[in-house]
Short mmCIF file of C-alpha atoms in Angstrom, two decimals:
data_model
loop_
_atom_site.label_atom_id
_atom_site.label_comp_id
_atom_site.label_asym_id
_atom_site.label_seq_id
_atom_site.Cartn_x
_atom_site.Cartn_y
_atom_site.Cartn_z
CA MET A 1 -58.94 78.80 51.26
CA VAL A 2 -60.45 77.95 54.63
CA ILE A 3 -63.84 76.33 54.99
CA THR A 4 -65.84 76.95 58.12
CA LYS A 5 -67.29 74.11 60.14
CA LYS A 6 -70.83 75.11 59.33
CA GLU A 7 -70.19 75.14 55.60
CA ARG A 8 -68.54 71.77 55.89
CA ARG A 9 -71.52 70.20 57.58
CA MET A 10 -73.74 71.58 54.88
CA VAL A 11 -71.51 70.22 52.12
CA ALA A 12 -71.50 66.74 53.68
CA PHE A 13 -75.26 66.89 54.17
CA VAL A 14 -75.89 67.91 50.56
CA TRP A 15 -73.59 65.13 49.31
CA PHE A 16 -75.24 62.37 51.28
CA THR A 17 -78.73 63.58 50.43
CA SER A 18 -77.92 63.77 46.74
CA ILE A 19 -76.39 60.28 46.77
CA PHE A 20 -79.52 58.99 48.49
CA VAL A 21 -81.77 60.65 45.90
CA LEU A 22 -79.57 59.42 43.05
CA LEU A 23 -79.84 55.84 44.29
CA GLU A 24 -83.61 56.19 44.58
CA VAL A 25 -83.80 57.43 40.99
CA LEU A 26 -81.50 54.66 39.72
CA ALA A 27 -83.52 52.00 41.51
CA PHE A 28 -86.72 53.43 40.06
CA PHE A 29 -85.18 53.47 36.60
CA LEU A 30 -84.03 49.87 36.87
CA MET A 31 -87.39 48.64 38.09
CA PHE A 32 -89.90 50.54 35.98
CA VAL A 33 -88.03 51.74 32.93
CA MET A 34 -85.61 48.90 32.19
CA LYS A 35 -88.08 46.35 33.59
CA ASP A 36 -85.18 44.37 35.03
CA THR A 37 -86.54 41.28 36.76
CA MET A 38 -83.57 41.28 39.13
CA ALA A 39 -84.00 44.96 39.99
CA ALA A 40 -84.84 44.40 43.64
CA ALA A 41 -81.64 42.41 44.06
CA LYS A 42 -79.30 44.56 42.00
CA LEU A 43 -80.25 47.89 43.46
CA PRO A 44 -83.21 48.17 45.80
CA PHE A 45 -84.72 51.47 46.90
CA PRO A 46 -82.59 52.92 49.70
CA HIS A 47 -85.68 53.66 51.78
CA THR A 48 -86.72 49.97 51.58
CA ILE A 49 -83.30 48.92 52.86
CA PHE A 50 -83.69 51.37 55.68
CA ILE A 51 -87.15 50.10 56.61
CA VAL A 52 -85.97 46.48 56.57
CA PHE A 53 -82.98 47.47 58.65
CA VAL A 54 -85.18 49.13 61.26
CA ASN A 55 -87.62 46.19 61.31
CA ASN A 56 -84.86 43.62 61.77
CA TRP A 57 -82.44 45.63 63.83
CA ARG A 58 -82.46 43.22 66.74
CA SER A 59 -81.43 40.10 64.81
CA LEU A 60 -78.95 42.08 62.72
CA LEU A 61 -77.45 43.54 65.87
CA GLU A 62 -77.12 40.10 67.47
CA ALA A 63 -75.35 38.76 64.37
CA GLY A 64 -73.18 41.85 64.26
CA VAL A 65 -72.17 41.53 67.92
CA ILE A 66 -70.95 37.94 67.40
CA THR A 67 -68.73 39.02 64.52
CA PHE A 68 -67.66 42.27 66.12
CA SER A 69 -66.67 40.85 69.49
CA ARG A 70 -64.34 38.26 67.92
CA ALA A 71 -62.83 40.97 65.74
CA ALA A 72 -62.30 43.09 68.86
CA ILE A 73 -60.50 40.30 70.74
CA GLY A 74 -58.25 39.63 67.76
CA PHE A 75 -57.69 43.37 67.37
CA GLY A 76 -56.61 43.62 71.02
CA ILE A 77 -54.20 40.70 70.77
CA GLY A 78 -52.77 41.93 67.46
CA ALA A 79 -52.29 45.44 68.83
CA GLY A 80 -50.53 44.03 71.91
CA VAL A 81 -48.17 41.93 69.81
CA GLY A 82 -47.56 44.86 67.47
CA ILE A 83 -46.67 47.25 70.31
CA PHE A 84 -44.44 44.63 71.94
CA LEU A 85 -42.59 44.00 68.68
CA ALA A 86 -42.12 47.72 68.08
CA VAL A 87 -40.61 48.20 71.55
CA ILE A 88 -38.26 45.24 71.07
CA MET A 89 -37.20 46.60 67.68
CA SER A 90 -36.56 50.07 69.07
CA LEU A 91 -34.49 48.61 71.93
CA SER A 92 -32.28 46.44 69.78
CA LYS A 93 -30.89 47.19 66.35
CA THR A 94 -30.25 43.51 65.73
CA ALA A 95 -33.87 42.62 66.48
CA GLU A 96 -35.00 45.30 64.06
CA LYS A 97 -32.69 43.97 61.34
CA ILE A 98 -34.09 40.48 61.80
CA ALA A 99 -37.72 41.37 62.18
CA PHE A 100 -38.32 44.23 59.78
CA PRO A 101 -37.86 42.35 56.49
CA TYR A 102 -40.21 39.70 57.84
CA LEU A 103 -42.75 42.30 58.84
CA ILE A 104 -42.82 43.44 55.23
CA MET A 105 -42.88 39.88 53.93
CA SER A 106 -45.70 38.89 56.27
CA GLN A 107 -47.81 41.49 54.53
CA MET A 108 -47.08 39.94 51.14
CA ILE A 109 -48.92 36.81 52.19
CA PRO A 110 -52.56 37.32 51.23
CA VAL A 111 -53.71 36.49 54.73
CA LEU A 112 -57.41 36.71 53.92
CA GLY A 113 -56.64 34.07 51.33
CA LEU A 114 -55.27 32.01 54.18
CA ALA A 115 -58.59 32.14 56.02
CA PRO A 116 -59.83 28.74 54.82
CA ILE A 117 -56.45 27.18 55.57
CA ILE A 118 -56.30 28.56 59.09
CA PHE A 119 -59.83 27.34 59.66
CA ASN A 120 -58.73 23.91 58.46
CA ILE A 121 -55.85 23.91 60.94
CA VAL A 122 -57.59 25.12 64.09
CA ARG A 123 -61.03 23.72 63.25
CA ASP A 124 -62.71 26.36 65.34
CA MET A 125 -64.60 29.30 63.92
CA ASN A 126 -64.15 31.70 66.80
CA LEU A 127 -60.46 30.97 67.15
CA SER A 128 -59.78 31.46 63.44
CA ARG A 129 -61.69 34.77 63.50
CA ILE A 130 -59.48 35.94 66.36
CA ILE A 131 -56.23 34.70 64.79
CA ILE A 132 -56.86 36.37 61.44
CA ALA A 133 -58.02 39.65 62.95
CA ALA A 134 -54.91 39.66 65.16
CA TYR A 135 -52.59 38.89 62.23
CA ILE A 136 -54.04 41.72 60.17
CA THR A 137 -53.87 44.18 63.05
CA PHE A 138 -50.32 43.63 64.19
CA PHE A 139 -48.56 44.99 61.09
CA PRO A 140 -49.95 48.52 60.81
CA VAL A 141 -49.74 48.88 64.60
CA SER A 142 -46.14 47.76 64.92
CA VAL A 143 -44.86 49.73 61.91
CA ASN A 144 -46.54 52.96 63.02
CA MET A 145 -45.48 52.50 66.65
CA LEU A 146 -41.88 51.86 65.59
CA SER A 147 -41.78 54.99 63.46
CA GLY A 148 -43.18 56.88 66.46
CA LEU A 149 -40.51 55.54 68.81
CA LYS A 150 -37.83 56.35 66.26
CA SER A 151 -38.93 59.93 65.70
CA VAL A 152 -38.29 61.05 69.28
CA GLU A 153 -35.72 63.84 69.06
CA GLN A 154 -32.25 62.92 70.26
CA ASP A 155 -31.94 66.10 72.41
CA LYS A 156 -34.82 65.01 74.60
CA LYS A 157 -33.29 61.58 75.10
CA ASP A 158 -29.91 63.13 75.82
CA LEU A 159 -31.42 65.40 78.43
CA LEU A 160 -32.96 62.47 80.27
CA TYR A 161 -29.73 60.44 80.09
CA SER A 162 -27.76 63.41 81.40
CA ILE A 163 -29.80 63.37 84.59
CA ALA A 164 -29.17 59.61 84.88
CA THR A 165 -32.66 58.44 84.02
CA SER A 166 -33.00 54.69 83.64
CA LYS A 167 -33.93 53.19 80.28
CA PHE A 168 -37.30 52.14 81.63
CA GLU A 169 -38.07 55.65 82.81
CA VAL A 170 -37.06 57.11 79.45
CA TYR A 171 -39.60 54.87 77.80
CA ARG A 172 -42.28 55.60 80.35
CA LYS A 173 -41.92 59.36 80.48
CA LEU A 174 -40.81 60.23 76.97
CA MET A 175 -40.95 57.52 74.32
CA PHE A 176 -44.40 56.10 75.03
CA PRO A 177 -46.28 59.39 75.40
CA PHE A 178 -44.56 60.68 72.29
CA SER A 179 -45.39 57.70 70.09
CA MET A 180 -49.05 57.45 71.16
CA SER A 181 -50.35 59.53 68.26
CA TYR A 182 -48.43 57.31 65.82
CA LEU A 183 -49.87 54.25 67.52
CA PHE A 184 -53.40 55.53 67.07
CA THR A 185 -52.77 56.15 63.37
CA GLY A 186 -51.93 52.44 63.11
CA LEU A 187 -54.98 51.46 65.16
CA LYS A 188 -57.25 53.53 62.91
CA ILE A 189 -55.96 51.72 59.84
CA ALA A 190 -56.26 48.32 61.48
CA ALA A 191 -59.73 48.52 63.03
CA PRO A 192 -61.88 48.36 59.87
CA MET A 193 -59.51 45.71 58.49
CA ALA A 194 -60.03 43.51 61.55
CA VAL A 195 -63.80 43.81 61.12
CA THR A 196 -63.48 42.91 57.44
CA ALA A 197 -61.42 39.84 58.31
CA SER A 198 -63.96 38.69 60.86
CA ILE A 199 -66.83 39.04 58.39
CA LEU A 200 -64.90 37.11 55.75
CA VAL A 201 -64.27 34.23 58.13
CA ASP A 202 -68.02 34.23 58.82
CA MET A 203 -68.69 33.79 55.15
CA LEU A 204 -66.47 30.75 54.89
CA GLY A 205 -68.76 28.55 56.91
CA SER A 206 -69.48 29.84 60.37
CA ARG A 207 -72.68 29.32 62.37
CA GLY A 208 -73.53 32.82 63.45
CA GLY A 209 -72.43 36.30 62.61
CA ILE A 210 -73.23 38.97 60.09
CA GLY A 211 -71.29 37.33 57.25
CA VAL A 212 -73.55 34.29 57.51
CA ARG A 213 -76.59 36.54 57.27
CA ILE A 214 -75.21 38.10 54.09
CA LEU A 215 -74.58 34.79 52.34
CA TYR A 216 -77.70 33.07 53.60
CA SER A 217 -80.02 35.85 52.52
CA LEU A 218 -78.27 36.04 49.16
CA TYR A 219 -78.78 32.38 48.34
CA SER A 220 -82.30 32.19 49.73
CA ASN A 221 -83.36 35.19 47.62
CA THR A 222 -84.49 37.39 50.48
CA THR A 223 -82.76 40.35 48.95
CA ASP A 224 -84.02 43.05 51.25
CA ILE A 225 -82.43 41.34 54.26
CA PHE A 226 -79.29 40.88 52.18
CA TRP A 227 -78.89 44.59 51.61
CA ALA A 228 -79.70 45.39 55.22
CA SER A 229 -76.95 42.93 56.26
CA VAL A 230 -74.48 44.57 53.91
CA MET A 231 -75.44 47.93 55.37
CA THR A 232 -74.88 46.55 58.88
CA SER A 233 -71.41 45.32 57.99
CA ALA A 234 -70.57 48.69 56.46
CA LEU A 235 -71.76 50.44 59.62
CA MET A 236 -69.63 48.05 61.69
CA GLY A 237 -66.52 49.07 59.77
CA ILE A 238 -67.26 52.77 60.19
CA PHE A 239 -68.19 52.25 63.86
CA SER A 240 -64.89 50.51 64.60
CA PHE A 241 -63.01 53.46 63.14
CA TYR A 242 -64.87 55.96 65.30
CA VAL A 243 -64.37 53.88 68.44
CA ILE A 244 -60.62 54.38 67.96
CA VAL A 245 -61.07 58.10 67.28
CA ILE A 246 -63.10 58.51 70.49
CA ALA A 247 -60.58 56.45 72.46
CA GLU A 248 -57.82 58.69 71.16
CA ASN A 249 -59.64 61.80 72.31
CA LEU A 250 -60.19 60.28 75.75
CA LEU A 251 -56.70 58.90 76.28
CA LEU A 252 -54.65 61.63 74.64
CA PRO A 253 -56.20 64.86 75.90
CA TRP A 254 -53.27 66.86 74.54
CA ARG A 255 -54.11 65.64 71.03
CA ARG A 256 -57.78 66.49 71.32
CA GLY A 257 -59.09 67.79 68.05
CA ALA A 258 -55.76 67.17 66.34
CA SER A 259 -57.25 64.58 64.02
CA LYS A 260 -59.79 67.20 63.02
CA LYS A 261 -57.10 69.85 62.65
CA ASP A 262 -55.18 67.66 60.25
CA GLY A 263 -57.92 68.21 57.70
CA GLU A 264 -58.32 71.90 58.46
CA LYS A 265 -55.94 73.10 55.77
CA VAL A 266 -57.76 73.05 52.46
CA MET B 1 -17.83 41.97 58.26
CA ASN B 2 -19.42 45.10 56.86
CA ASN B 3 -22.87 46.36 57.73
CA LYS B 4 -24.51 45.64 54.40
CA LEU B 5 -23.70 41.97 54.64
CA LYS B 6 -24.96 41.85 58.22
CA ASN B 7 -28.26 43.36 57.15
CA ILE B 8 -28.81 40.52 54.73
CA LEU B 9 -27.34 37.68 56.78
CA TRP B 10 -29.29 38.15 60.01
CA PRO B 11 -32.79 37.91 58.52
CA LEU B 12 -31.67 35.17 56.15
CA ALA B 13 -30.31 33.01 58.98
CA PHE B 14 -33.51 33.50 60.92
CA GLY B 15 -35.65 32.54 57.94
CA ILE B 16 -33.64 29.42 57.12
CA GLY B 17 -33.82 28.42 60.78
CA PHE B 18 -37.59 28.77 60.80
CA ILE B 19 -38.04 26.71 57.64
CA LEU B 20 -35.75 24.00 59.07
CA ILE B 21 -37.80 23.81 62.26
CA TRP B 22 -40.96 23.54 60.16
CA GLU B 23 -39.43 20.93 57.85
CA LEU B 24 -38.17 18.74 60.69
CA GLY B 25 -41.57 18.66 62.34
CA TYR B 26 -40.85 20.64 65.52
CA LEU B 27 -43.52 23.16 64.55
CA HIS B 28 -46.11 20.40 64.44
CA GLU B 29 -45.06 19.22 67.89
CA VAL B 30 -45.38 22.68 69.42
CA LEU B 31 -48.74 23.43 67.83
CA ASP B 32 -49.99 19.86 68.15
CA LEU B 33 -50.78 19.44 64.46
CA ARG B 34 -50.85 16.55 62.04
CA PRO B 35 -48.95 16.69 58.71
CA PHE B 36 -52.24 16.56 56.81
CA GLN B 37 -53.32 19.80 58.51
CA LEU B 38 -50.11 21.67 57.83
CA PRO B 39 -47.87 20.21 55.10
CA ILE B 40 -44.10 20.56 55.47
CA PRO B 41 -42.23 22.88 53.04
CA SER B 42 -40.65 20.10 50.96
CA GLN B 43 -44.08 18.56 50.42
CA ILE B 44 -45.53 21.91 49.32
CA MET B 45 -42.64 22.48 46.91
CA THR B 46 -42.98 19.03 45.34
CA THR B 47 -46.72 19.49 44.89
CA LEU B 48 -46.20 22.92 43.39
CA TYR B 49 -43.55 21.60 40.99
CA ASN B 50 -45.79 18.74 39.84
CA ASN B 51 -48.79 20.99 39.22
CA LEU B 52 -46.96 24.07 37.99
CA PRO B 53 -48.89 24.59 34.72
CA LYS B 54 -52.28 24.51 36.43
CA VAL B 55 -51.26 26.80 39.31
CA LEU B 56 -49.64 29.28 36.94
CA LYS B 57 -52.73 29.35 34.74
CA ASP B 58 -54.95 30.07 37.73
CA GLY B 59 -52.45 32.62 39.00
CA GLY B 60 -52.52 34.37 35.63
CA VAL B 61 -56.30 34.73 35.76
CA THR B 62 -56.17 36.31 39.20
CA VAL B 63 -53.26 38.63 38.41
CA ILE B 64 -54.80 39.90 35.17
CA GLY B 65 -58.07 40.65 36.96
CA ALA B 66 -56.23 42.32 39.84
CA LEU B 67 -54.10 44.48 37.54
CA ILE B 68 -57.01 45.64 35.37
CA GLY B 69 -59.00 46.50 38.49
CA LEU B 70 -55.96 48.22 39.98
CA THR B 71 -55.53 50.38 36.89
CA ILE B 72 -59.19 51.38 36.62
CA GLY B 73 -59.56 51.91 40.37
CA SER B 74 -56.39 53.98 40.71
CA PHE B 75 -57.36 56.11 37.70
CA PHE B 76 -60.83 56.84 39.10
CA GLY B 77 -59.39 57.44 42.54
CA PHE B 78 -56.97 59.99 41.13
CA MET B 79 -59.74 61.68 39.14
CA ILE B 80 -61.82 62.01 42.33
CA ALA B 81 -58.85 63.58 44.11
CA PHE B 82 -58.30 65.89 41.13
CA LEU B 83 -61.92 67.06 41.08
CA ALA B 84 -61.94 67.50 44.85
CA THR B 85 -58.85 69.70 44.52
CA TRP B 86 -60.26 71.67 41.61
CA PHE B 87 -63.53 72.46 43.40
CA PRO B 88 -62.36 72.63 47.01
CA LYS B 89 -65.65 73.49 48.66
CA TRP B 90 -67.85 70.82 47.11
CA GLY B 91 -65.09 68.35 46.45
CA TYR B 92 -64.47 68.04 50.14
CA GLY B 93 -67.85 66.36 50.56
CA GLY B 94 -66.91 63.88 47.86
CA MET B 95 -63.81 62.98 49.86
CA ILE B 96 -65.97 62.31 52.94
CA VAL B 97 -68.03 59.88 50.86
CA VAL B 98 -64.90 58.11 49.58
CA THR B 99 -63.51 57.79 53.10
CA ALA B 100 -66.79 56.26 54.24
CA LEU B 101 -66.55 53.85 51.31
CA ASN B 102 -63.10 52.86 52.53
CA ALA B 103 -64.53 51.61 55.83
CA VAL B 104 -67.00 49.32 54.06
CA PRO B 105 -65.78 45.73 54.31
CA ILE B 106 -64.80 44.58 50.83
CA VAL B 107 -66.16 41.10 51.41
CA ALA B 108 -69.65 42.52 51.43
CA LEU B 109 -68.99 43.80 47.92
CA SER B 110 -68.26 40.41 46.38
CA PRO B 111 -71.83 39.06 46.45
CA ILE B 112 -73.18 42.39 45.16
CA MET B 113 -70.81 42.32 42.22
CA ASN B 114 -72.03 38.79 41.57
CA LEU B 115 -75.49 40.20 41.03
CA TRP B 116 -74.33 42.94 38.70
CA PHE B 117 -71.86 41.06 36.54
CA THR B 118 -72.36 37.65 35.04
CA THR B 119 -68.77 36.67 34.26
CA GLY B 120 -66.24 35.90 36.95
CA MET B 121 -63.70 38.25 35.40
CA ALA B 122 -65.98 41.29 35.37
CA GLN B 123 -67.03 40.59 38.94
CA LYS B 124 -63.40 40.34 40.04
CA ILE B 125 -62.46 43.58 38.30
CA GLY B 126 -65.48 45.27 39.90
CA VAL B 127 -64.43 44.33 43.43
CA VAL B 128 -60.77 45.27 42.91
CA THR B 129 -61.72 48.61 41.33
CA VAL B 130 -63.76 49.71 44.34
CA VAL B 131 -61.05 48.59 46.77
CA CYS B 132 -58.27 50.46 44.95
CA MET B 133 -60.28 53.63 44.37
CA ALA B 134 -60.49 54.76 47.98
CA ALA B 135 -56.81 54.39 48.89
CA MET B 136 -55.72 56.28 45.78
CA ALA B 137 -58.26 59.07 46.22
CA ILE B 138 -57.32 59.68 49.86
CA ASN B 139 -53.55 59.59 49.29
CA ALA B 140 -53.60 61.64 46.09
CA TYR B 141 -55.88 64.23 47.70
CA SER B 142 -53.48 64.81 50.57
CA GLY B 143 -50.56 65.01 48.14
CA LEU B 144 -52.31 67.54 45.91
CA ASN B 145 -53.28 69.74 48.85
CA ASN B 146 -50.53 69.57 51.47
CA LEU B 147 -48.23 72.06 49.80
CA LYS B 148 -45.45 74.07 51.37
CA ALA B 149 -47.07 77.28 52.51
CA PHE B 150 -44.88 79.63 50.49
CA SER B 151 -45.02 77.69 47.22
CA LEU B 152 -48.66 78.50 46.55
CA ASP B 153 -48.02 82.17 47.41
CA LEU B 154 -45.13 82.23 44.98
CA MET B 155 -47.34 80.81 42.25
CA GLU B 156 -49.90 83.51 42.90
CA THR B 157 -47.24 86.20 42.84
CA VAL B 158 -46.29 85.27 39.30
CA ALA B 159 -49.97 85.16 38.36
CA ALA B 160 -49.99 81.47 37.52
CA ASP B 161 -53.42 80.21 36.60
CA LYS B 162 -55.09 77.22 38.21
CA TRP B 163 -53.92 74.79 35.55
CA VAL B 164 -50.25 75.79 35.78
CA VAL B 165 -50.37 75.52 39.57
CA PHE B 166 -51.75 72.04 39.19
CA ARG B 167 -49.20 70.86 36.64
CA LYS B 168 -46.05 72.46 38.02
CA LEU B 169 -46.73 72.33 41.74
CA ARG B 170 -49.53 70.05 42.85
CA LEU B 171 -48.82 67.13 40.54
CA PRO B 172 -45.11 66.69 41.36
CA ASN B 173 -45.96 67.18 45.03
CA ALA B 174 -48.51 64.35 44.87
CA LEU B 175 -46.24 61.81 43.14
CA PRO B 176 -44.80 60.29 46.35
CA ASN B 177 -48.34 59.89 47.70
CA VAL B 178 -49.48 58.31 44.46
CA PHE B 179 -46.72 55.72 44.77
CA THR B 180 -47.62 55.08 48.39
CA ALA B 181 -51.19 54.40 47.29
CA LEU B 182 -49.97 52.11 44.50
CA LYS B 183 -47.92 50.11 47.00
CA ILE B 184 -50.95 49.71 49.25
CA ASN B 185 -53.12 48.82 46.27
CA ILE B 186 -50.81 46.12 44.87
CA ALA B 187 -51.23 43.98 47.97
CA ALA B 188 -54.89 44.94 48.36
CA SER B 189 -55.78 44.16 44.74
CA ILE B 190 -54.37 40.62 44.88
CA ILE B 191 -56.20 39.96 48.15
CA ALA B 192 -59.44 41.46 46.84
CA ALA B 193 -59.21 39.39 43.65
CA ILE B 194 -58.70 36.18 45.64
CA ILE B 195 -61.59 36.96 47.98
CA SER B 196 -63.91 37.75 45.09
CA GLU B 197 -63.06 34.33 43.62
CA TYR B 198 -64.24 32.61 46.80
CA PHE B 199 -67.73 33.83 46.06
CA ALA B 200 -67.64 33.91 42.28
CA ALA B 201 -69.39 31.47 40.02
CA SER B 202 -66.24 31.02 37.91
CA THR B 203 -64.03 27.97 38.20
CA SER B 204 -60.60 29.50 37.71
CA GLY B 205 -58.23 31.72 39.65
CA LEU B 206 -56.19 31.37 42.82
CA GLY B 207 -59.15 31.95 45.14
CA PHE B 208 -61.20 29.23 43.53
CA GLY B 209 -58.16 26.94 43.56
CA ILE B 210 -57.59 27.41 47.28
CA LYS B 211 -61.25 26.83 48.10
CA ASP B 212 -61.59 23.85 45.79
CA HIS B 213 -58.49 21.99 46.97
CA LEU B 214 -59.27 22.55 50.62
CA ARG B 215 -62.72 21.13 50.07
CA LYS B 216 -61.07 18.04 48.65
CA ALA B 217 -58.66 18.05 51.65
CA GLU B 218 -55.61 18.56 49.41
CA MET B 219 -53.74 20.81 51.80
CA ALA B 220 -50.38 20.80 50.01
CA MET B 221 -52.05 21.97 46.82
CA GLY B 222 -53.85 24.75 48.68
CA TRP B 223 -50.52 25.88 50.11
CA SER B 224 -48.95 25.86 46.65
CA TYR B 225 -51.54 28.43 45.61
CA ILE B 226 -50.69 30.57 48.64
CA VAL B 227 -46.97 30.41 47.75
CA VAL B 228 -47.68 31.56 44.19
CA ALA B 229 -49.99 34.34 45.39
CA SER B 230 -47.31 35.62 47.78
CA LEU B 231 -44.60 35.49 45.10
CA VAL B 232 -46.80 37.44 42.69
CA GLY B 233 -47.32 40.10 45.38
CA VAL B 234 -43.57 40.35 46.03
CA VAL B 235 -42.70 40.65 42.32
CA LEU B 236 -45.31 43.34 41.65
CA TYR B 237 -44.24 45.25 44.74
CA ALA B 238 -40.61 45.15 43.60
CA ILE B 239 -41.60 46.51 40.18
CA ILE B 240 -43.45 49.44 41.79
CA ILE B 241 -40.45 50.24 44.00
CA LEU B 242 -38.10 50.27 40.99
CA VAL B 243 -40.41 52.57 39.02
CA GLU B 244 -40.75 54.81 42.06
CA ARG B 245 -36.97 55.12 42.39
CA ASP B 246 -36.79 56.29 38.83
CA ALA B 247 -39.80 58.61 38.96
CA ILE B 248 -39.11 60.54 42.13
CA LYS B 249 -35.33 60.62 42.37
CA TRP B 250 -35.53 64.14 43.81
CA HIS B 251 -37.64 63.12 46.78
CA ALA B 252 -36.16 62.94 50.29
CA SER B 253 -37.31 59.36 50.86
CA GLN B 254 -35.12 58.18 47.98
CA ARG B 255 -31.81 59.54 49.24
#
């Protein structure tokens, strides 16, 4: 069964509209039927959140940019380290044997749980945001990149070796272009995670940033701002994902539309 | 020396080397740290040993919350994938919503759950449930729908109804994906539970322990909690892998 693009758009539109309406109804129910005194905090009307968001967009954006930029720096560093590790591991079997178990183990450490500890060690908010975002990013990137480098067919490598291509050239002309789509899969997983990490670090005692807005508005009982901040952080996560998708379309013209095609078969 | 032994020895040697460097203080010299900022391994182990009952009790609270949330979340996630498969046209929209939910930072959820639930446990389970739901729904959906092209045709040829197709074809096909999601969720649920405890009103659990001891500048104790949290993750992960080996023996990834 194949669904056309037009139908798909309609389905998505209907879903989001119905969720919006449902939330409106639930909020109304909570406020006027259940007479819950905390109704405005538990579930405000979606349109109120939206109005508050529009009214405060400038300050929310400023807070968001602080958090987002640190996440982006950490994301860049983590991606660099991840790619570097993957190349080293694909070059040397011994390196892979040493590093791979530790890659897996490094993910067993609840790194977001480490956030307060890292902050205690470096004593600098921005630096700990960057470190944690980098740490979270490097794993999905390096594992995906490695599996990309490993899935190059042997025939292609043999062909290049048979015409006496140097190792460096093999990587440049064959391995890297081939593993790019794998790399972007890793980047797509990592981007929202890096944003999440950055927001969490905010919440553990930073000065500026969207996480601070969330906590501050929660404890000072300005609930409408609280929900608008949560909405901002959600948008940041979604935004980071689409930045990677757009980058993929720009940098890998031969893959254009492939990420869409993946979901074509229903 | 055979290969199997090499595979174990190399990483082991590296790990022991790293711990030795840390223990002998070279790590502190390189990073310019004081022992009170980063305790050495022997110190952490002694602290952990002396406070074992307390740390284990807190660990138990977190793990129970994480596992309950994991179960509920994975169940709901699978049900969403099931419904989306059953009603392909409208279910697809539901999957879009779930994917969007996946991009929402979980930390933003913790304070909201605080408003909805009064007890720390319920709040923890709430956060973990939402986190686990998305990964399971997305993975299970792709497993239920990415079938070999001819297999669905074959089913239609023998006039199998929707339910039979689901039970005999889609479900076994989705098992590997379900296990993948479970592996992701194990780590995610522990992390989510710990994060929710940072913001919870309750005074138990690993997250609270980490926060509380760091506030009192008891670094070694904070690290003991991290060690326990990591060990719990490793043990649960190992259990999942063993179950997986048994459940999908026929799958290519197991050979």
